[in-house]
Amino acid sequence: MKNFIASIAAVLLLALPGAARAGTVTVKGSDTMVILGQRWAEEFMKKNPNTKLQVTGGGSGVGLSALINGTTDIAMSSRPMKEAEGEKLRTRFNTTGTEISVAKDGVTFYVNEGNKVDALTQEQLKGIYLGDITNWKEVGGPDAPIIVYSRENSSGTYVFVKDNLLNGDDYTSSAQTLPGTAAVVNAVSKEKNGIGYGGSAYAKGIKELKIKKGNEAIAPSAENIKTGKYPLSRDLYFYLRNKPAADAKAFIDFVLSPEGQALVTKVGYFPVK
Amino acid sequence: MRNLIAAILTFTSGAALAQEATPAPEAAPATEAAPATPNTDERVTNTEGKVASIEEQLAEIKSILSPLTKLKFSGYVQARYQWEESREDGTGGYSRFLVRRGRLKATYTGDLVQYMLQIDAVPTGVTVRDAEATLFIPGTKQNMSVTLGQMKWPFGYESVQSSSDREFPERTRVVRAFLPDERDRGVKYAGKFGFFRLGVGLFDGNGMSYPGSVGVDNDKEKDFVGRAGFDLKWISGGVSGWYGHTMGRGAGETYRHAHERSRVGADLQVYLDFLPIGATAIKGEYIKGKTYVSNGAELLDRQASGWYALLVQNIGLTNAVAVRYDYFDAATGIPATAAAPGSDRPAGTNAIGTIGATAIHYFGENLKLSVTYEHPMTATVAGVKDPRDNLLTAQLQARY
């Protein structure tokens, strides 16, 4: 019996060093945030050469899943953690996790530069993404079918649009899913009848739609997003299992510092401080 | 012979015909002009055509595969080694390997519907654990639902917690007594209103362990079970209630009649994050009730009660330790006695307090090893010994 207990103890002790990853902080998740995360990491590592930061994308869902599974230290997410995800984190790690808002963003709808439509109401956008509106002429555009581009369901932006624009309903089955915001922008810039969405940081080479509210057309400008006037603005988050400590805390302190927040503006998002 | 001659004639005539049919060699074709290299427009048009074709195929494949993304399979296997010490008189005690649970669950979740079937396949047989159909009430974003079928009773905390998530190999004695196998046939409403949680249902009441009537009800009596709880993330809890009747014949009774079957309970879970080594959780629950199943018999009108307190400490990302004390008084109000006059063993109705400790290691997200040692302490009277029945359980759990 003593030998048996000793064997079990040996297995546990041998496994312990695997948990230690001193000096390396892994950051994973939102594709919307990946460029921002990389810029933060580059600047941070210049100042702290002994700390290694690994930043990868995959989508908010992938990042939060990695946090729950213990395979990343920080999850980047462009949406708040879902209740079910919080429950999984609590079940596995007995923790409620830590949520830190690190930047702000507006979900922007893009159309081709040649499209004469400049602004749409949220109801019209909803109609397009649910498949109820299928021709541009129904919303004041040319007589041409609307080619709808969307993100994959692991994307936080996908979930944000579904929850905040579509009221939880499913996207039209004709929506073409693309693996990243850059791919959506690229597709819309080439498809004259296309419409897509993503973070404002990527909105280059295409036209950003304004959101019509009454007689006003609200542009996804820095001011409108910061003040919340633009209706589809959101926070971008870091999630950790526990309170930040050691290298992860140093990195987050940098992210929230004036220098880190200045990078937010440079990349094209909006600071939280 | 005639057949042979006919065959030869047929073959030779065929050969002659074949020779006649051989065409004269044709004149060499005029040299064709080399195909012109397609210009950029033609290449773009061709490529666009191919892309459109691929998109069409992709859309078709997506429409076929889309329903499959709503169907999920999951499950786990708990394989164990257990050792229990022998009593002073040489009775009891064992050393054995066993497969405690082998679960396979299929869940289909749509916008308005959820189907769930879970089976438990172990060497002693296969049983249906859950078979439920759920309607998400339209317009509630799946925050309210009605479920019909065989499902868990909405009572307390530990009974509804998955065995794959629990720190200790088995539930506490009080939960096992009042909510054996945790499941029953019935109808349940579940709702979330902000931090408030409500689960209420009407059930057969006999569960999955009622002697002689597994899977079917043996009377017209139904039991009402419910829990009103709250969830503020770092602290959660609730109060539970159960009221119903069971038909049975008590001692000295000639005919069966309805006996009260009831429970009340309260549970609380607190999640703290103050130690640098990892998060800490403290959980506790109290249940008191009347009429329960023990050792294959329903103990009518028997009052019992129990509680537990559990402390879990995570150590880093892959380790955790937990300590649990659980107490169960199988016959509340009846003092401890010996099993029989002159016996040095305690009666089965005596209260038992069990202190246990467990160490858990996670080998990644799918594999968990736990080693648990439990020391039950049975209430005794003069001349009666607390039996030696300490238990060691080493469990390897694989899940997907």
XYZ file of C-alpha atoms in Angstrom:
673
model
C 0.000 0.000 0.000
C 2.834 2.379 0.867
C 4.380 1.754 -2.541
C 1.089 2.507 -4.220
C 0.690 5.839 -2.452
C 4.332 6.672 -3.189
C 3.742 5.992 -6.894
C 0.726 8.281 -6.995
C 2.648 11.005 -5.201
C 5.514 10.605 -7.674
C 3.144 11.053 -10.623
C 1.755 14.236 -9.107
C 5.175 15.635 -8.329
C 6.500 14.859 -11.799
C 3.542 16.613 -13.331
C 3.952 19.790 -11.299
C 6.829 21.392 -13.242
C 4.699 21.302 -16.400
C 2.542 24.020 -14.933
C 5.384 26.467 -14.677
C 5.958 28.745 -17.654
C 7.903 31.513 -16.015
C 8.719 34.511 -18.179
C 6.234 33.723 -20.960
C 2.757 35.213 -21.152
C 0.402 33.856 -23.779
C -2.328 36.093 -25.201
C -4.938 34.544 -27.471
C -8.313 35.344 -28.952
C -10.125 38.084 -30.847
C -9.005 38.599 -34.438
C -10.246 42.169 -34.148
C -7.711 42.730 -31.370
C -4.805 40.691 -32.655
C -2.984 43.581 -34.370
C -3.453 45.727 -31.290
C -2.252 42.902 -29.052
C 0.829 42.422 -31.183
C 1.676 46.121 -31.096
C 1.340 46.171 -27.326
C 3.486 43.056 -27.047
C 6.220 44.444 -29.312
C 6.502 47.654 -27.350
C 6.301 45.886 -24.007
C 9.029 43.398 -24.918
C 11.305 46.218 -26.039
C 11.118 47.576 -22.502
C 11.090 44.173 -20.804
C 13.388 41.900 -22.803
C 13.228 39.136 -20.199
C 9.495 38.702 -20.667
C 8.209 36.869 -23.704
C 4.711 37.543 -24.980
C 3.037 35.245 -27.479
C 0.040 36.847 -29.186
C -2.226 34.828 -31.474
C -5.736 35.241 -32.870
C -8.385 32.676 -33.590
C -11.462 34.577 -32.441
C -12.871 35.601 -29.066
C -14.519 32.226 -28.533
C -11.240 30.441 -29.174
C -9.399 32.720 -26.735
C -11.967 32.284 -23.981
C -12.029 28.556 -24.576
C -8.239 28.505 -24.218
C -8.563 30.425 -20.946
C -11.080 27.875 -19.656
C -8.865 24.993 -20.768
C -5.776 26.503 -19.167
C -3.864 26.947 -22.428
C -3.563 30.730 -22.411
C -2.839 33.283 -19.704
C -4.848 36.123 -21.224
C -7.844 35.866 -23.532
C -8.599 38.768 -25.861
C -12.296 39.174 -26.521
C -14.343 41.659 -28.485
C -17.459 40.683 -26.521
C -18.253 40.128 -22.848
C -17.742 36.619 -21.561
C -20.923 34.551 -21.889
C -22.596 33.187 -18.785
C -21.908 29.614 -19.870
C -18.212 30.420 -20.324
C -18.105 32.003 -16.871
C -19.678 28.898 -15.379
C -17.091 26.672 -17.052
C -14.290 28.831 -15.691
C -15.793 28.650 -12.229
C -16.239 24.904 -12.444
C -12.694 24.197 -13.576
C -10.697 26.846 -11.697
C -13.084 27.900 -8.896
C -12.708 31.464 -10.056
C -14.980 34.060 -11.549
C -12.145 35.395 -13.701
C -11.008 38.972 -14.162
C -12.378 41.242 -16.886
C -10.368 44.270 -17.992
C -11.624 46.696 -20.604
C -8.547 47.705 -22.625
C -9.960 49.587 -25.632
C -13.150 50.625 -27.391
C -14.272 49.837 -30.895
C -17.182 50.451 -33.179
C -18.501 47.647 -35.350
C -18.546 49.206 -38.769
C -20.486 48.032 -41.794
C -18.585 48.283 -45.047
C -19.800 48.539 -48.614
C -17.894 48.848 -51.840
C -16.599 52.323 -52.652
C -18.757 52.305 -55.807
C -21.970 51.702 -53.858
C -24.116 54.839 -53.674
C -25.639 53.803 -50.335
C -24.035 55.837 -47.540
C -26.223 55.150 -44.549
C -28.675 52.508 -43.371
C -30.914 52.142 -40.358
C -30.291 49.310 -37.917
C -33.563 47.755 -39.085
C -32.311 47.750 -42.689
C -29.007 46.207 -41.663
C -30.895 43.611 -39.677
C -33.085 42.868 -42.694
C -30.032 42.372 -44.873
C -28.294 40.068 -42.403
C -31.427 38.030 -41.727
C -32.018 37.614 -45.458
C -35.268 39.615 -45.547
C -33.701 42.305 -47.772
C -31.811 40.820 -50.674
C -31.566 43.618 -53.248
C -29.834 46.983 -52.922
C -32.797 48.729 -54.539
C -34.850 47.947 -51.390
C -32.595 50.277 -49.391
C -32.040 53.006 -51.960
C -29.234 51.387 -53.927
C -28.935 49.951 -57.431
C -30.989 47.007 -58.695
C -28.444 44.384 -57.733
C -28.385 41.438 -55.351
C -26.764 42.042 -51.979
C -23.747 39.816 -51.362
C -23.563 39.349 -47.591
C -20.247 38.676 -45.882
C -19.987 37.621 -42.270
C -17.449 36.285 -39.799
C -17.115 32.769 -38.450
C -19.083 31.955 -35.309
C -15.933 31.829 -33.159
C -15.558 35.562 -33.755
C -16.614 37.990 -31.049
C -17.700 40.437 -33.748
C -20.001 37.750 -35.169
C -21.562 37.294 -31.722
C -21.764 41.058 -31.140
C -23.679 41.611 -34.381
C -25.904 38.613 -33.708
C -26.759 39.775 -30.174
C -26.932 43.529 -30.729
C -28.265 43.844 -34.262
C -30.059 40.581 -34.990
C -31.531 40.180 -31.493
C -30.103 36.694 -31.273
C -31.598 35.429 -34.544
C -29.488 33.432 -36.990
C -27.717 35.024 -39.922
C -29.119 34.389 -43.387
C -27.851 31.085 -44.735
C -26.575 32.877 -47.837
C -24.069 34.887 -45.790
C -20.534 33.952 -46.726
C -18.293 33.524 -43.721
C -14.732 34.746 -43.930
C -11.897 34.000 -41.542
C -10.980 37.543 -40.485
C -11.946 41.179 -40.719
C -9.170 41.810 -43.230
C -10.709 39.127 -45.457
C -14.119 40.813 -45.180
C -12.646 44.174 -46.182
C -10.810 42.573 -49.077
C -13.954 40.822 -50.287
C -16.107 43.970 -50.094
C -13.472 46.047 -51.854
C -13.608 43.618 -54.799
C -17.337 42.818 -54.803
C -19.288 45.916 -55.826
C -22.534 44.512 -54.377
C -20.973 43.286 -51.173
C -21.572 44.277 -47.556
C -19.509 43.203 -44.574
C -18.624 44.261 -41.066
C -15.708 44.449 -38.704
C -13.667 46.665 -36.457
C -13.078 50.192 -37.630
C -9.308 49.658 -37.561
C -9.540 47.596 -40.703
C -11.831 49.886 -42.654
C -9.446 50.943 -45.412
C -10.150 50.935 -49.143
C -13.899 50.608 -48.670
C -16.758 52.842 -47.569
C -17.956 52.832 -43.976
C -21.711 53.039 -43.643
C -23.298 55.531 -41.310
C -26.160 54.385 -39.103
C -29.379 56.300 -39.670
C -31.275 57.242 -36.537
C -34.266 59.435 -37.252
C -33.033 62.229 -39.473
C -29.454 61.837 -38.367
C -26.800 59.637 -39.926
C -24.210 58.739 -37.311
C -20.720 57.992 -38.565
C -18.498 55.480 -36.749
C -16.132 58.295 -35.785
C -13.804 58.329 -32.804
C -15.964 60.802 -30.956
C -19.229 58.973 -31.635
C -17.775 55.650 -30.556
C -16.123 57.020 -27.418
C -19.308 58.768 -26.333
C -21.453 55.779 -27.237
C -23.504 57.827 -29.708
C -22.675 55.382 -32.466
C -25.101 52.593 -31.611
C -22.832 49.665 -32.432
C -19.868 50.573 -30.234
C -18.353 48.092 -27.830
C -15.558 47.459 -25.366
C -12.587 45.227 -26.132
C -11.510 43.058 -23.229
C -8.710 41.108 -21.669
C -9.831 38.157 -19.553
C -7.666 36.375 -17.003
C -8.435 33.478 -14.698
C -7.262 35.270 -11.554
C -6.194 38.742 -10.586
C -3.225 39.794 -12.740
C 0.111 38.885 -11.221
C 3.797 38.920 -12.142
C 4.517 39.336 -15.894
C 0.850 39.383 -16.885
C 0.221 42.241 -14.443
C 3.206 44.190 -15.779
C 1.886 43.767 -19.327
C -1.630 44.888 -18.397
C -0.256 47.871 -16.484
C 1.571 48.818 -19.694
C -1.555 48.326 -21.818
C -3.544 50.673 -19.578
C -0.724 53.227 -19.292
C -0.801 56.421 -21.404
C 1.787 54.827 -23.690
C -0.276 51.674 -24.168
C -3.461 53.636 -24.750
C -1.665 55.821 -27.281
C -0.983 52.651 -29.263
C -4.727 51.972 -29.258
C -5.296 55.219 -31.123
C -2.406 54.531 -33.503
C -3.814 51.160 -34.471
C -7.221 52.707 -35.103
C -9.273 51.904 -32.027
C -10.291 54.147 -29.155
C -8.685 54.362 -25.714
C -10.562 53.549 -22.533
C -8.597 56.110 -20.481
C -19.167 -31.115 -84.909
C -21.656 -28.999 -86.706
C -21.398 -26.468 -83.961
C -17.597 -26.403 -84.303
C -17.811 -25.800 -88.095
C -20.387 -23.057 -87.562
C -18.149 -21.426 -85.005
C -15.134 -21.519 -87.321
C -17.183 -20.042 -90.195
C -18.487 -17.310 -87.898
C -14.970 -16.473 -86.681
C -13.448 -16.354 -90.207
C -16.295 -14.259 -91.635
C -15.977 -11.892 -88.709
C -12.259 -11.566 -89.327
C -12.922 -10.839 -93.020
C -15.473 -8.223 -92.120
C -13.073 -6.702 -89.735
C -10.436 -6.463 -92.451
C -12.963 -4.868 -94.812
C -13.917 -2.339 -92.188
C -10.353 -1.166 -91.607
C -10.317 2.426 -92.806
C -7.739 3.725 -95.196
C -5.064 5.792 -93.564
C -6.120 9.413 -93.520
C -4.055 12.215 -94.791
C -1.981 13.872 -92.153
C -3.957 16.783 -90.621
C -2.914 20.239 -91.493
C -0.754 21.837 -88.854
C -3.040 23.687 -86.441
C -2.212 27.115 -85.232
C -0.849 27.143 -81.670
C -3.618 28.093 -79.209
C -3.533 31.730 -78.351
C -2.621 32.571 -74.732
C -5.833 33.767 -72.998
C -5.739 37.403 -72.231
C -6.183 38.812 -68.728
C -9.922 39.376 -69.128
C -10.487 35.783 -70.222
C -8.402 34.474 -67.343
C -10.291 36.646 -64.858
C -13.612 35.485 -66.341
C -12.512 31.841 -66.101
C -11.324 32.325 -62.539
C -14.520 34.114 -61.568
C -16.518 31.246 -63.017
C -14.511 28.752 -61.023
C -14.839 30.806 -57.832
C -18.605 31.126 -58.371
C -18.800 27.378 -58.860
C -16.816 26.735 -55.680
C -18.977 29.204 -53.756
C -22.087 27.423 -54.951
C -20.694 24.068 -53.833
C -19.591 25.583 -50.529
C -23.059 26.998 -49.884
C -24.547 23.573 -50.537
C -22.066 21.867 -48.239
C -22.731 24.478 -45.550
C -26.465 23.911 -45.745
C -25.864 20.183 -45.295
C -23.362 20.540 -42.443
C -25.078 23.391 -40.620
C -27.471 21.167 -38.613
C -24.527 18.997 -37.544
C -22.877 21.949 -35.792
C -25.865 21.964 -33.432
C -25.332 18.322 -32.483
C -22.649 17.725 -29.889
C -21.300 14.555 -28.387
C -19.539 14.506 -25.074
C -18.798 12.057 -22.338
C -16.351 10.745 -19.819
C -15.021 7.577 -18.273
C -14.116 7.273 -14.615
C -11.823 4.333 -13.992
C -10.871 3.593 -10.408
C -8.777 1.669 -8.015
C -10.358 1.457 -4.564
C -9.118 0.078 -1.306
C -11.142 -0.134 1.887
C -9.623 -1.317 5.142
C -10.921 -4.469 6.814
C -12.692 -4.388 10.139
C -11.251 -5.817 13.337
C -13.180 -9.073 12.908
C -11.872 -9.574 9.364
C -15.149 -8.685 7.665
C -15.558 -5.915 5.111
C -12.746 -4.300 3.213
C -11.752 -4.763 -0.407
C -9.225 -3.871 -3.054
C -10.654 -3.563 -6.537
C -10.549 -1.963 -9.929
C -13.791 -0.710 -11.362
C -15.297 1.461 -14.023
C -17.583 3.722 -12.036
C -19.014 5.772 -14.867
C -18.899 5.541 -18.650
C -21.025 8.338 -19.963
C -21.934 9.193 -23.527
C -24.093 12.243 -24.107
C -25.638 13.559 -27.290
C -27.109 17.057 -27.259
C -28.827 18.868 -30.079
C -29.444 22.548 -29.428
C -31.478 24.671 -31.797
C -32.988 28.111 -31.319
C -36.127 26.784 -29.669
C -35.366 23.176 -28.928
C -32.888 21.033 -27.093
C -32.716 17.277 -27.119
C -30.456 15.394 -24.746
C -29.795 11.711 -24.308
C -27.170 10.419 -21.926
C -26.351 6.803 -21.302
C -24.077 5.205 -18.749
C -22.253 2.145 -20.106
C -20.305 0.237 -17.453
C -19.429 -3.456 -17.013
C -22.579 -4.060 -14.981
C -24.890 -2.769 -17.704
C -26.131 0.154 -19.716
C -28.680 2.565 -18.300
C -30.353 5.674 -19.608
C -29.411 8.560 -17.357
C -31.029 11.482 -19.138
C -33.611 11.526 -21.916
C -35.118 14.950 -22.141
C -36.796 17.240 -24.624
C -36.632 20.961 -23.955
C -38.569 23.855 -25.417
C -36.893 27.240 -25.061
C -39.724 29.691 -24.595
C -39.741 31.967 -27.665
C -38.522 35.511 -27.128
C -36.559 34.699 -23.965
C -33.140 34.107 -25.606
C -33.086 30.613 -24.095
C -33.353 32.035 -20.577
C -36.605 30.203 -19.943
C -37.373 26.633 -20.819
C -39.728 23.759 -20.227
C -38.308 20.236 -20.177
C -40.136 16.932 -20.328
C -38.569 13.519 -19.873
C -36.063 12.008 -17.469
C -33.831 14.669 -15.974
C -32.172 15.819 -12.774
C -34.332 17.056 -9.925
C -33.960 20.829 -9.555
C -32.861 20.533 -5.923
C -29.740 21.831 -4.216
C -26.257 22.207 -5.595
C -24.403 18.899 -5.425
C -27.174 16.765 -6.895
C -27.247 18.744 -10.137
C -23.471 19.136 -10.398
C -21.909 16.855 -13.015
C -19.927 13.945 -11.588
C -17.153 14.857 -14.012
C -16.756 18.265 -12.336
C -16.938 17.131 -8.730
C -13.753 17.098 -6.663
C -14.706 13.983 -4.667
C -15.485 10.643 -6.297
C -18.999 10.367 -4.854
C -21.643 12.738 -3.635
C -22.169 13.176 0.092
C -24.214 10.694 2.098
C -27.094 13.107 2.649
C -27.448 13.838 -1.068
C -27.195 10.160 -1.955
C -29.929 9.353 0.578
C -32.437 12.000 -0.399
C -31.678 12.285 -4.127
C -30.448 8.833 -5.178
C -29.202 8.865 -8.805
C -30.381 12.492 -8.956
C -32.929 11.863 -11.709
C -36.607 11.241 -12.285
C -39.300 11.463 -14.928
C -41.306 14.632 -14.940
C -41.711 18.119 -16.285
C -39.549 21.064 -15.286
C -39.547 24.805 -15.813
C -36.227 26.669 -15.609
C -35.819 30.431 -15.746
C -33.128 33.053 -15.353
C -34.092 36.591 -14.394
C -30.894 38.585 -13.992
C -29.121 37.019 -11.037
C -32.229 35.136 -9.902
C -32.599 31.459 -10.795
C -35.722 29.374 -10.634
C -36.231 25.698 -11.302
C -39.508 23.965 -10.479
C -40.992 20.712 -11.602
C -43.512 17.959 -11.104
C -42.042 14.471 -10.924
C -43.037 10.866 -10.384
C -40.975 11.111 -7.221
C -39.558 7.600 -7.203
C -36.386 8.484 -9.107
C -34.199 5.801 -10.613
C -33.586 3.722 -7.499
C -37.034 3.058 -6.104
C -37.251 -0.639 -5.326
C -39.356 -2.598 -7.777
C -40.364 0.233 -10.068
C -37.328 1.574 -11.863
C -38.347 3.785 -14.765
C -42.092 3.771 -14.087
C -44.297 5.181 -11.370
C -46.317 2.818 -9.195
C -48.906 5.272 -8.003
C -50.821 8.433 -8.851
C -48.901 10.534 -6.354
C -46.669 13.223 -7.834
C -43.913 15.195 -6.141
C -43.285 18.906 -6.497
C -39.580 19.813 -6.488
C -38.028 23.254 -6.855
C -35.137 25.541 -6.132
C -35.042 29.335 -5.951
C -31.491 30.547 -6.203
C -29.234 33.447 -6.995
C -25.954 33.747 -8.856
C -23.749 36.782 -8.332
C -20.736 34.996 -9.835
C -18.481 35.140 -6.745
C -21.298 33.963 -4.505
C -24.262 31.792 -5.377
C -26.781 29.698 -3.537
C -30.396 28.900 -3.054
C -33.146 27.251 -1.094
C -34.829 24.070 -2.240
C -38.017 22.325 -1.414
C -39.722 19.018 -2.155
C -43.227 17.977 -1.249
C -45.069 14.892 -2.316
C -46.327 11.499 -1.296
C -45.493 7.889 -1.902
C -47.838 4.942 -1.616
C -46.616 2.352 0.825
C -47.428 0.100 3.707
C -45.742 1.004 6.928
C -45.104 -1.271 9.863
C -48.406 -2.596 11.197
C -50.439 -1.241 8.281
C -52.755 -3.571 6.351
C -53.206 -1.437 3.239
C -51.016 0.935 1.306
C -51.664 4.588 1.751
C -49.943 7.854 0.912
C -46.972 8.720 3.090
C -45.379 12.143 3.028
C -42.117 12.400 1.119
C -40.544 15.815 1.629
C -37.213 17.647 1.842
C -35.989 21.165 2.471
C -32.492 22.358 1.698
C -30.203 25.340 1.501
C -26.893 25.656 -0.333
C -24.188 28.291 -0.675
C -21.036 28.553 -2.790
C -18.391 31.240 -2.419
C -15.545 31.748 -4.898
C -12.575 33.722 -3.639
C -9.433 34.875 -5.328
C -7.120 36.067 -2.607
C -4.224 33.598 -2.624
C -1.435 33.984 -5.187
C -1.311 30.217 -5.831
C -4.847 30.027 -7.234
C -8.504 30.521 -6.484
C -10.334 29.185 -3.449
C -13.898 27.941 -3.209
C -16.016 27.198 -0.144
C -19.256 25.278 -0.603
C -21.854 23.977 1.792
C -25.319 22.488 1.827
C -27.899 21.344 4.360
C -30.824 18.991 3.700
C -33.514 17.701 6.011
C -36.397 15.503 5.012
C -38.773 12.653 5.484
C -38.982 9.272 3.703
C -36.026 8.070 1.632
C -34.610 4.963 0.035
C -31.839 3.068 1.821
C -30.392 -0.351 1.019
C -33.164 -1.143 -1.451
C -36.066 -0.227 0.826
C -38.117 2.930 1.127
C -38.056 4.056 4.737
C -41.525 5.559 5.150
C -41.904 8.597 7.387
C -38.248 8.303 8.481
C -36.800 11.715 9.386
C -33.193 12.300 8.421
C -30.854 15.220 7.893
C -27.316 16.043 6.914
C -24.911 18.675 5.693
C -21.492 19.105 4.205
C -18.790 21.738 3.918
C -16.188 21.673 1.165
C -13.018 23.708 0.719
C -11.269 23.628 -2.658
C -7.923 25.265 -3.326
C -6.457 25.487 -6.805
C -2.671 25.322 -6.997
C -1.444 26.791 -10.230
C -3.123 25.783 -13.459
C -3.045 22.036 -13.154
C -3.459 21.083 -9.510
C -6.057 21.365 -6.798
C -6.626 20.035 -3.308
C -9.906 19.769 -1.450
C -11.120 18.863 2.017
C -14.701 17.851 2.750
C -16.638 17.034 5.862
C -20.046 15.498 5.400
C -22.469 14.472 8.090
C -25.601 12.369 7.776
C -27.987 11.360 10.517
C -30.098 8.567 9.049
C -32.691 8.798 11.817
C -32.931 12.280 13.215
C -34.171 12.317 16.781
C -33.228 8.696 17.489
C -30.141 8.327 19.713
C -27.200 6.208 18.603
C -27.448 2.543 19.538
C -25.721 -0.777 18.994
C -26.765 -2.859 15.967
C -28.351 -5.393 18.319
C -28.347 -6.056 22.058
C -24.814 -7.147 23.029
C -23.318 -6.277 19.623
C -20.144 -4.232 19.398
C -21.253 -2.715 16.083
C -23.213 0.509 15.654
C -26.747 0.499 14.295
C -27.379 1.476 10.684
C -29.359 4.492 11.841
C -26.430 6.051 13.685
C -25.081 9.310 12.371
C -21.904 9.194 10.276
C -19.489 12.064 9.834
C -16.894 11.642 7.100
C -13.750 13.678 6.748
C -12.068 13.371 3.359
C -9.188 14.901 1.468
C -8.386 14.760 -2.207
C -5.550 15.825 -4.494
C -6.299 16.448 -8.153
C -3.988 16.827 -11.104
C -5.129 17.828 -14.585
C -3.123 16.400 -17.471
C -4.339 19.008 -19.934
C -8.005 19.651 -20.538
C -9.187 16.064 -21.026
C -7.547 13.983 -18.340
C -7.765 14.278 -14.581
C -6.216 12.151 -11.861
C -7.502 12.320 -8.304
C -6.457 10.497 -5.168
C -8.949 10.627 -2.322
C -8.832 9.338 1.226
C -11.963 9.296 3.353
C -12.362 8.528 7.042
C -15.967 7.841 8.126
C -16.725 8.224 11.840
C -19.873 6.451 12.966
C -21.582 7.554 16.164
C -21.160 4.979 18.904
C -22.340 4.155 22.400
C -20.515 2.446 25.250
C -19.122 -0.914 24.176
C -19.560 -0.194 20.478
C -16.650 0.543 18.171
C -16.492 2.864 15.212
C -15.873 0.362 12.387
C -12.649 0.580 10.425
C -13.897 1.531 6.986
C -11.483 4.134 5.675
C -11.494 4.315 1.911
C -8.840 5.159 -0.652
C -9.945 5.968 -4.209
C -7.571 6.652 -7.081
C -9.494 7.773 -10.128
C -8.452 8.584 -13.654
C -11.078 10.495 -15.583
C -10.924 10.978 -19.322
C -13.483 13.253 -20.936
C -14.110 14.887 -24.261
